[in-house]
Amino acid sequence: MRPNLFKKRLSDATQIGTFVKIDSAEIIELLGYAGFDFIVIDMEHTTIDFGQAERMVRVADLHGMSSIIRVPDASRMSILRALDLGAAGVQVPQVYSADEVRDVVDKAKYPPQGSRGLTYAHRAAGFGHMPGNYMEEQNTAGTIVVHVETVNAYERIDELCAVEGLDIVFIGALDLSVCLGVNGADYMNGELAAPVRSIIEACKRSGKMPGIAVTNAAQYKFALEQRIPYIVWSSDVAFFKQALDAIIQTKSKIELEHTGES
């Protein structure tokens, strides 16, 4: 079985991933060839199902990338299936309280740390070809990420960060800005800057790892300066859109120049 080393890699160096919203083996292969460390399979904002997610995780594994699944909700079945299919961890959106985070941890870990249901007939256990310490290894290596993107979670950030078993606090800047009623376009210097920095500081106080999404070089530099190890750079859809926009802009420019020459 392939060992889950994602959490160890996070402790050693910054890991760069991206949200994957398109069920395409080719896109995942391209990300692997490009040098991404991990992907976040987005089941919250897409129609990707668990069968598709399992195939996507398998392709990522073949290209040396870890897979985190952003589950559609915090239900027991969603968390169980995401981990059973062999993802390196789960990313849970829209949490509101420390109790909800504790519930996520409980669902994601086997006894005695939690109440995750056990079977060996799935991909995470090698379909039965698992080591003798399988449950212990899963509890230790599995990465648990929760979004802080609601007012409730933000106002209770120290309580959330104190939850044992939680690994990464992901700053959902866009949703958080909407909930706080501020402009979230610039979370480095704008209205959202103070809340974002307070979340990062809370993570540092508690020993939790912060995570954040970036879309440009300035945001990436900011994340490195803040020593954020879990960085999600945009998404496959955004990359595709940017490339298409650049092509159309180039096309229009050339056509305009050609018209002027005629």
Short mmCIF file of C-alpha atoms in Angstrom, two decimals:
data_model
loop_
_atom_site.label_atom_id
_atom_site.label_comp_id
_atom_site.label_asym_id
_atom_site.label_seq_id
_atom_site.Cartn_x
_atom_site.Cartn_y
_atom_site.Cartn_z
CA MET A 1 0.00 0.00 0.00
CA ARG A 2 1.11 3.55 -0.74
CA PRO A 3 1.82 5.34 2.57
CA ASN A 4 -0.03 8.60 3.23
CA LEU A 5 2.83 11.06 3.72
CA PHE A 6 0.94 14.29 3.05
CA LYS A 7 0.88 15.50 6.66
CA LYS A 8 4.60 14.81 7.02
CA ARG A 9 5.31 16.74 3.82
CA LEU A 10 3.32 19.68 5.18
CA SER A 11 5.48 19.73 8.27
CA ASP A 12 8.63 19.68 6.12
CA ALA A 13 7.79 22.19 3.39
CA THR A 14 5.02 24.28 1.83
CA GLN A 15 2.69 22.21 -0.32
CA ILE A 16 1.02 23.70 -3.40
CA GLY A 17 -2.30 22.37 -4.61
CA THR A 18 -5.30 23.45 -6.61
CA PHE A 19 -9.05 22.85 -6.55
CA VAL A 20 -10.08 20.31 -9.17
CA LYS A 21 -13.64 20.80 -10.35
CA ILE A 22 -13.55 18.84 -13.62
CA ASP A 23 -13.63 15.05 -13.67
CA SER A 24 -10.75 14.53 -16.08
CA ALA A 25 -7.81 12.17 -15.79
CA GLU A 26 -5.94 14.29 -18.32
CA ILE A 27 -6.25 17.46 -16.23
CA ILE A 28 -4.99 15.65 -13.13
CA GLU A 29 -2.09 14.21 -15.13
CA LEU A 30 -1.23 17.69 -16.41
CA LEU A 31 -1.21 19.02 -12.84
CA GLY A 32 1.11 16.20 -11.82
CA TYR A 33 3.49 16.82 -14.72
CA ALA A 34 3.45 20.55 -13.90
CA GLY A 35 4.68 19.84 -10.38
CA PHE A 36 1.70 20.36 -8.08
CA ASP A 37 1.99 18.62 -4.72
CA PHE A 38 -1.70 17.90 -4.17
CA ILE A 39 -5.20 18.42 -5.46
CA VAL A 40 -8.40 19.29 -3.63
CA ILE A 41 -11.26 17.46 -5.29
CA ASP A 42 -14.19 19.84 -4.99
CA MET A 43 -17.43 18.04 -4.22
CA GLU A 44 -18.97 21.11 -2.59
CA HIS A 45 -19.41 23.29 -5.66
CA THR A 46 -19.55 20.65 -8.41
CA THR A 47 -21.52 17.57 -9.42
CA ILE A 48 -18.58 15.21 -8.83
CA ASP A 49 -19.74 12.04 -7.08
CA PHE A 50 -17.77 9.59 -4.95
CA GLY A 51 -17.23 7.13 -7.80
CA GLN A 52 -15.66 9.89 -9.86
CA ALA A 53 -13.67 11.10 -6.87
CA GLU A 54 -12.16 7.64 -6.34
CA ARG A 55 -10.94 7.53 -9.94
CA MET A 56 -9.51 11.03 -9.58
CA VAL A 57 -7.63 10.06 -6.40
CA ARG A 58 -6.22 7.02 -8.18
CA VAL A 59 -4.88 9.15 -11.07
CA ALA A 60 -3.35 11.65 -8.63
CA ASP A 61 -1.65 8.80 -6.75
CA LEU A 62 -0.11 7.55 -9.99
CA HIS A 63 1.42 10.99 -10.54
CA GLY A 64 2.79 11.43 -7.04
CA MET A 65 0.17 13.88 -5.80
CA SER A 66 -1.86 13.65 -2.61
CA SER A 67 -5.62 14.15 -2.75
CA ILE A 68 -7.80 16.01 -0.31
CA ILE A 69 -11.55 15.79 -0.84
CA ARG A 70 -13.64 18.86 -0.10
CA VAL A 71 -16.75 16.97 0.90
CA PRO A 72 -20.22 18.30 0.07
CA ASP A 73 -21.17 18.37 3.75
CA ALA A 74 -20.07 17.22 7.19
CA SER A 75 -22.27 14.13 7.26
CA ARG A 76 -20.92 10.81 8.49
CA MET A 77 -21.41 9.20 5.06
CA SER A 78 -19.57 11.96 3.18
CA ILE A 79 -16.54 11.86 5.46
CA LEU A 80 -16.51 8.05 5.60
CA ARG A 81 -16.66 7.61 1.83
CA ALA A 82 -14.01 10.24 1.16
CA LEU A 83 -11.55 8.50 3.47
CA ASP A 84 -12.50 4.96 2.48
CA LEU A 85 -11.74 5.65 -1.18
CA GLY A 86 -8.17 6.49 -0.25
CA ALA A 87 -7.96 10.28 -0.04
CA ALA A 88 -5.15 11.71 2.07
CA GLY A 89 -7.74 13.70 4.00
CA VAL A 90 -10.98 15.62 4.04
CA GLN A 91 -11.72 19.32 3.82
CA VAL A 92 -15.02 20.32 5.41
CA PRO A 93 -16.67 23.62 4.49
CA GLN A 94 -19.11 25.79 6.41
CA VAL A 95 -18.34 24.88 10.03
CA TYR A 96 -19.74 27.13 12.73
CA SER A 97 -18.47 25.92 16.09
CA ALA A 98 -15.85 23.90 17.97
CA ASP A 99 -18.51 21.24 18.60
CA GLU A 100 -18.95 20.81 14.85
CA VAL A 101 -15.17 20.47 14.42
CA ARG A 102 -15.05 17.85 17.18
CA ASP A 103 -17.84 16.00 15.37
CA VAL A 104 -15.83 16.06 12.14
CA VAL A 105 -12.78 14.64 13.92
CA ASP A 106 -14.93 11.95 15.52
CA LYS A 107 -16.33 10.86 12.15
CA ALA A 108 -12.88 10.88 10.50
CA LYS A 109 -11.01 8.75 13.04
CA TYR A 110 -11.32 5.14 14.09
CA PRO A 111 -11.85 4.16 17.74
CA PRO A 112 -10.66 5.01 20.29
CA GLN A 113 -10.06 8.52 18.85
CA GLY A 114 -13.36 8.54 16.96
CA SER A 115 -16.23 6.49 15.62
CA ARG A 116 -15.39 5.93 11.95
CA GLY A 117 -16.98 2.73 10.69
CA LEU A 118 -14.55 -0.08 9.88
CA THR A 119 -14.25 -2.37 6.90
CA TYR A 120 -11.21 -3.60 5.02
CA ALA A 121 -12.99 -4.05 1.69
CA HIS A 122 -12.17 -0.63 0.27
CA ARG A 123 -9.32 1.17 -1.41
CA ALA A 124 -7.91 2.88 1.71
CA ALA A 125 -7.27 -0.56 3.22
CA GLY A 126 -5.86 -1.97 0.00
CA PHE A 127 -9.04 -4.03 -0.36
CA GLY A 128 -7.85 -6.17 2.52
CA HIS A 129 -4.10 -5.95 1.89
CA MET A 130 -3.59 -3.57 4.79
CA PRO A 131 -0.84 -3.49 7.42
CA GLY A 132 -1.56 -4.72 10.93
CA ASN A 133 -1.55 -1.15 12.23
CA TYR A 134 -4.03 0.05 9.61
CA MET A 135 -6.40 1.87 11.96
CA GLU A 136 -3.59 3.54 13.87
CA GLU A 137 -1.94 4.61 10.62
CA GLN A 138 -5.19 6.05 9.29
CA ASN A 139 -5.81 7.99 12.49
CA THR A 140 -2.29 9.39 12.49
CA ALA A 141 -1.79 10.13 8.80
CA GLY A 142 -5.23 11.32 7.73
CA THR A 143 -5.42 15.10 7.32
CA ILE A 144 -8.46 16.96 8.64
CA VAL A 145 -9.12 20.42 7.24
CA VAL A 146 -12.01 22.72 8.15
CA HIS A 147 -12.99 26.02 6.59
CA VAL A 148 -13.22 29.17 8.64
CA GLU A 149 -15.57 31.16 6.44
CA THR A 150 -18.49 32.05 8.69
CA VAL A 151 -18.87 34.76 11.31
CA ASN A 152 -19.55 32.13 13.98
CA ALA A 153 -16.34 30.26 13.22
CA TYR A 154 -14.29 33.45 12.99
CA GLU A 155 -15.54 34.76 16.32
CA ARG A 156 -14.74 31.41 17.94
CA ILE A 157 -11.42 30.84 16.20
CA ASP A 158 -9.46 30.05 19.38
CA GLU A 159 -12.05 27.47 20.43
CA LEU A 160 -11.91 25.86 16.97
CA CYS A 161 -8.13 25.77 16.95
CA ALA A 162 -8.09 24.07 20.35
CA VAL A 163 -9.90 20.98 19.02
CA GLU A 164 -7.64 17.95 19.23
CA GLY A 165 -7.30 16.08 15.97
CA LEU A 166 -7.85 19.09 13.74
CA ASP A 167 -4.85 19.65 11.47
CA ILE A 168 -5.51 22.59 9.15
CA VAL A 169 -7.65 25.71 9.44
CA PHE A 170 -8.44 26.82 5.90
CA ILE A 171 -9.27 30.50 5.53
CA GLY A 172 -12.26 30.79 3.22
CA ALA A 173 -11.55 34.41 2.34
CA LEU A 174 -14.34 34.95 -0.17
CA ASP A 175 -17.15 33.53 1.96
CA LEU A 176 -15.74 35.16 5.08
CA SER A 177 -15.71 38.58 3.41
CA VAL A 178 -19.36 38.15 2.40
CA CYS A 179 -20.34 37.08 5.92
CA LEU A 180 -18.45 39.99 7.48
CA GLY A 181 -19.77 42.46 4.93
CA VAL A 182 -16.33 43.63 3.82
CA ASN A 183 -14.41 43.74 0.55
CA GLY A 184 -12.42 40.54 0.32
CA ALA A 185 -10.62 41.23 -2.96
CA ASP A 186 -7.40 42.12 -1.12
CA TYR A 187 -6.97 40.04 2.03
CA MET A 188 -3.39 41.26 2.40
CA ASN A 189 -4.06 44.98 2.83
CA GLY A 190 -7.80 45.53 2.48
CA GLU A 191 -10.74 45.26 4.88
CA LEU A 192 -10.29 41.51 5.25
CA ALA A 193 -6.60 41.77 6.16
CA ALA A 194 -7.13 42.04 9.93
CA PRO A 195 -9.50 39.04 10.19
CA VAL A 196 -7.19 36.91 8.03
CA ARG A 197 -4.14 37.77 10.10
CA SER A 198 -6.03 37.09 13.34
CA ILE A 199 -6.91 33.60 12.09
CA ILE A 200 -3.29 32.95 11.15
CA GLU A 201 -2.13 34.11 14.59
CA ALA A 202 -4.71 31.87 16.29
CA CYS A 203 -3.33 28.92 14.33
CA LYS A 204 0.19 29.74 15.41
CA ARG A 205 -0.84 29.99 19.07
CA SER A 206 -2.51 26.60 18.98
CA GLY A 207 -0.01 24.77 16.81
CA LYS A 208 -2.53 24.26 14.00
CA MET A 209 -1.52 24.73 10.37
CA PRO A 210 -3.24 27.54 8.46
CA GLY A 211 -4.32 27.11 4.86
CA ILE A 212 -5.39 29.64 2.26
CA ALA A 213 -6.34 30.02 -1.40
CA VAL A 214 -4.21 32.21 -3.66
CA THR A 215 -4.78 33.42 -7.20
CA ASN A 216 -1.67 35.46 -7.99
CA ALA A 217 2.01 35.99 -7.21
CA ALA A 218 1.39 38.64 -4.55
CA GLN A 219 -0.96 36.39 -2.59
CA TYR A 220 1.47 33.47 -2.90
CA LYS A 221 4.30 35.64 -1.56
CA PHE A 222 2.05 36.72 1.32
CA ALA A 223 1.27 33.07 2.13
CA LEU A 224 4.97 32.22 2.18
CA GLU A 225 5.76 35.21 4.38
CA GLN A 226 3.07 34.08 6.81
CA ARG A 227 4.51 30.55 6.75
CA ILE A 228 1.26 29.01 5.56
CA PRO A 229 2.09 25.44 4.52
CA TYR A 230 -1.23 24.51 2.85
CA ILE A 231 -1.71 26.68 -0.23
CA VAL A 232 -4.42 26.08 -2.82
CA TRP A 233 -3.67 28.01 -5.99
CA SER A 234 -6.88 28.76 -7.86
CA SER A 235 -8.61 25.88 -9.72
CA ASP A 236 -8.50 23.91 -12.95
CA VAL A 237 -11.53 25.87 -14.19
CA ALA A 238 -9.79 29.19 -13.46
CA PHE A 239 -6.60 28.05 -15.21
CA PHE A 240 -8.60 27.07 -18.28
CA LYS A 241 -10.53 30.35 -18.27
CA GLN A 242 -7.35 32.40 -17.96
CA ALA A 243 -5.77 30.57 -20.90
CA LEU A 244 -8.88 31.00 -23.05
CA ASP A 245 -9.18 34.70 -22.16
CA ALA A 246 -5.53 35.23 -23.11
CA ILE A 247 -6.07 33.53 -26.46
CA ILE A 248 -9.13 35.64 -27.28
CA GLN A 249 -7.35 38.84 -26.23
CA THR A 250 -4.38 37.93 -28.42
CA LYS A 251 -6.73 37.11 -31.30
CA SER A 252 -8.51 40.46 -30.96
CA LYS A 253 -5.22 42.35 -30.82
CA ILE A 254 -3.89 40.65 -33.94
CA GLU A 255 -7.15 41.23 -35.81
CA LEU A 256 -7.10 44.91 -34.83
CA GLU A 257 -3.52 45.29 -36.02
CA HIS A 258 -4.35 43.47 -39.25
CA THR A 259 -7.35 45.77 -39.88
CA GLY A 260 -5.15 48.80 -39.33
CA GLU A 261 -2.62 47.53 -41.87
CA SER A 262 -5.28 46.85 -44.52
#
